[in-house]
Amino acid sequence: MQLALSTWQNIEQYLQTSTGIVIPIGSTEQHGPNGLIGTDTICPLAICKEMEQAGPILIAPAIAYGMSAHHMAFPGSITLKASTLMRVVDDVVTSLHRHGFTHFYFINGHGGNIAPVTSAFSELYAANHSGRPLRCKLANWWRNDAITTLAAELYGDAEGYHATVSEVALSFFAHPEAVQQVPVSPAVAPTAEFYDAADFRRKFPDGRIGSSPQLATPEAGQQFCQLAATALLADYQSFLHDA
Ligand code: NI
């Protein structure tokens, strides 16, 4: 069930049965030579779609912008300041909490969001004087055993750290029409510490870190999507029982 495709009466009725909501969150940033700029939002959305088929969940519109300051030397990348992202999360949760929602399960596609979003959760808890519970969780789809095991089996170290093979594969599964076959060289991207956006582009000229996203296929993407949906649906259901 999609919040955006519901009426307010549908939501009033839903709240009689559940006060939980799933909120996809991603980014709009470069994902290497063959990865889509929307990858980090596309992946959580595809996983949500899969979860929706398996169980009755309510899905909020995605937060499609994230904290992507280190990608700003690549055209098309858009970043929110960390403080802006915290306020967006704060306003979304506060609005829904006012209507009776108590459990907010964010499915995240972007590592750069982790610090600001979890900081926003702490501020929300401190500011909640309503007497009603307010519980937030950030679930990073790529960080669970099922995903890391399959990625290691299929790609070994070439899974990488940014524009990873698994996320590019998942986005190709969700949007096969957008797949571009382009030369990717070297076969495995470098890895290094980096600092600001200019440093990032200097060290990782095509945008990848440590990955070989030319190995990505929609078929593997479907496997990642299904594994993530199964793991996250179980995690969401147990989160709903956290009073
Ligand atoms: Ni990504």
mmCIF file of N, CA and C in Angstrom, residues 14 54 56 58 69 80-81 88 92-93 97 100 102 108 116 121 143-144 155 158 165 207 223-224 226 239 241:
data_model
loop_
_atom_site.group_PDB
_atom_site.id
_atom_site.type_symbol
_atom_site.label_atom_id
_atom_site.label_comp_id
_atom_site.label_asym_id
_atom_site.label_seq_id
_atom_site.Cartn_x
_atom_site.Cartn_y
_atom_site.Cartn_z
ATOM 1 N N TYR A 14 -6.216 2.538 7.945
ATOM 2 C CA TYR A 14 -4.963 1.778 8.147
ATOM 3 C C TYR A 14 -4.466 1.925 9.586
ATOM 4 N N ALA A 54 4.667 -9.293 -0.356
ATOM 5 C CA ALA A 54 4.762 -10.368 0.635
ATOM 6 C C ALA A 54 3.951 -10.090 1.900
ATOM 7 N N PRO A 56 1.289 -6.941 4.226
ATOM 8 C CA PRO A 56 0.591 -5.661 4.198
ATOM 9 C C PRO A 56 1.431 -4.577 4.857
ATOM 10 N N LEU A 58 2.660 -0.245 4.632
ATOM 11 C CA LEU A 58 2.385 1.079 4.066
ATOM 12 C C LEU A 58 3.721 1.745 3.749
ATOM 13 N N ALA A 69 27.785 15.145 -0.325
ATOM 14 C CA ALA A 69 28.749 16.229 -0.556
ATOM 15 C C ALA A 69 30.001 15.744 -1.298
ATOM 16 N N LEU A 80 22.041 17.327 -0.118
ATOM 17 C CA LEU A 80 21.494 18.123 0.969
ATOM 18 C C LEU A 80 22.616 18.315 1.979
ATOM 19 N N LYS A 81 22.618 19.476 2.642
ATOM 20 C CA LYS A 81 23.526 19.607 3.778
ATOM 21 C C LYS A 81 23.051 18.601 4.836
ATOM 22 N N VAL A 88 14.628 17.427 7.231
ATOM 23 C CA VAL A 88 13.646 16.720 6.388
ATOM 24 C C VAL A 88 13.122 15.485 7.144
ATOM 25 N N VAL A 92 9.259 14.953 8.365
ATOM 26 C CA VAL A 92 8.464 13.817 7.866
ATOM 27 C C VAL A 92 7.943 12.995 9.048
ATOM 28 N N VAL A 93 8.827 12.667 9.979
ATOM 29 C CA VAL A 93 8.430 11.835 11.123
ATOM 30 C C VAL A 93 7.441 12.595 12.013
ATOM 31 N N HIS A 97 3.785 11.297 12.909
ATOM 32 C CA HIS A 97 3.569 10.982 14.334
ATOM 33 C C HIS A 97 2.315 11.701 14.840
ATOM 34 N N GLY A 100 -0.713 9.740 14.390
ATOM 35 C CA GLY A 100 -0.854 8.484 15.125
ATOM 36 C C GLY A 100 0.167 7.420 14.769
ATOM 37 N N THR A 102 3.597 5.534 14.946
ATOM 38 C CA THR A 102 4.571 5.451 16.045
ATOM 39 C C THR A 102 5.890 4.787 15.626
ATOM 40 N N ASN A 108 17.250 2.398 3.752
ATOM 41 C CA ASN A 108 18.245 3.325 3.247
ATOM 42 C C ASN A 108 19.096 2.714 2.145
ATOM 43 N N PRO A 116 23.666 11.588 9.518
ATOM 44 C CA PRO A 116 22.612 12.596 9.739
ATOM 45 C C PRO A 116 21.257 11.999 10.131
ATOM 46 N N PHE A 121 17.157 10.995 14.459
ATOM 47 C CA PHE A 121 16.357 10.123 15.337
ATOM 48 C C PHE A 121 16.569 10.525 16.805
ATOM 49 N N ARG A 143 23.443 -4.053 4.052
ATOM 50 C CA ARG A 143 24.174 -4.540 5.216
ATOM 51 C C ARG A 143 23.388 -5.611 5.935
ATOM 52 N N ASN A 144 23.239 -6.769 5.306
ATOM 53 C CA ASN A 144 22.740 -7.911 6.063
ATOM 54 C C ASN A 144 23.387 -9.165 5.480
ATOM 55 N N TYR A 155 31.023 -11.888 -6.560
ATOM 56 C CA TYR A 155 31.987 -10.876 -7.018
ATOM 57 C C TYR A 155 33.279 -10.818 -6.202
ATOM 58 N N ALA A 158 35.623 -7.572 -5.758
ATOM 59 C CA ALA A 158 35.208 -6.634 -6.797
ATOM 60 C C ALA A 158 33.811 -6.048 -6.535
ATOM 61 N N VAL A 165 28.784 -3.622 -7.212
ATOM 62 C CA VAL A 165 28.147 -4.452 -8.236
ATOM 63 C C VAL A 165 26.707 -4.766 -7.823
ATOM 64 N N GLY A 207 34.359 7.572 -10.754
ATOM 65 C CA GLY A 207 33.329 7.608 -9.719
ATOM 66 C C GLY A 207 33.207 6.369 -8.865
ATOM 67 N N GLN A 223 17.869 -11.286 -7.601
ATOM 68 C CA GLN A 223 18.211 -12.086 -6.406
ATOM 69 C C GLN A 223 18.481 -11.178 -5.208
ATOM 70 N N PHE A 224 19.268 -10.111 -5.433
ATOM 71 C CA PHE A 224 19.542 -9.177 -4.329
ATOM 72 C C PHE A 224 18.243 -8.554 -3.814
ATOM 73 N N GLN A 226 15.164 -9.743 -3.914
ATOM 74 C CA GLN A 226 14.335 -10.690 -3.164
ATOM 75 C C GLN A 226 14.933 -11.002 -1.794
ATOM 76 N N PHE A 239 10.523 -5.147 14.407
ATOM 77 C CA PHE A 239 10.610 -3.741 14.858
ATOM 78 C C PHE A 239 9.239 -3.238 15.345
ATOM 79 N N HIS A 241 7.098 -4.749 16.905
ATOM 80 C CA HIS A 241 6.803 -5.264 18.247
ATOM 81 C C HIS A 241 7.625 -4.578 19.331
#
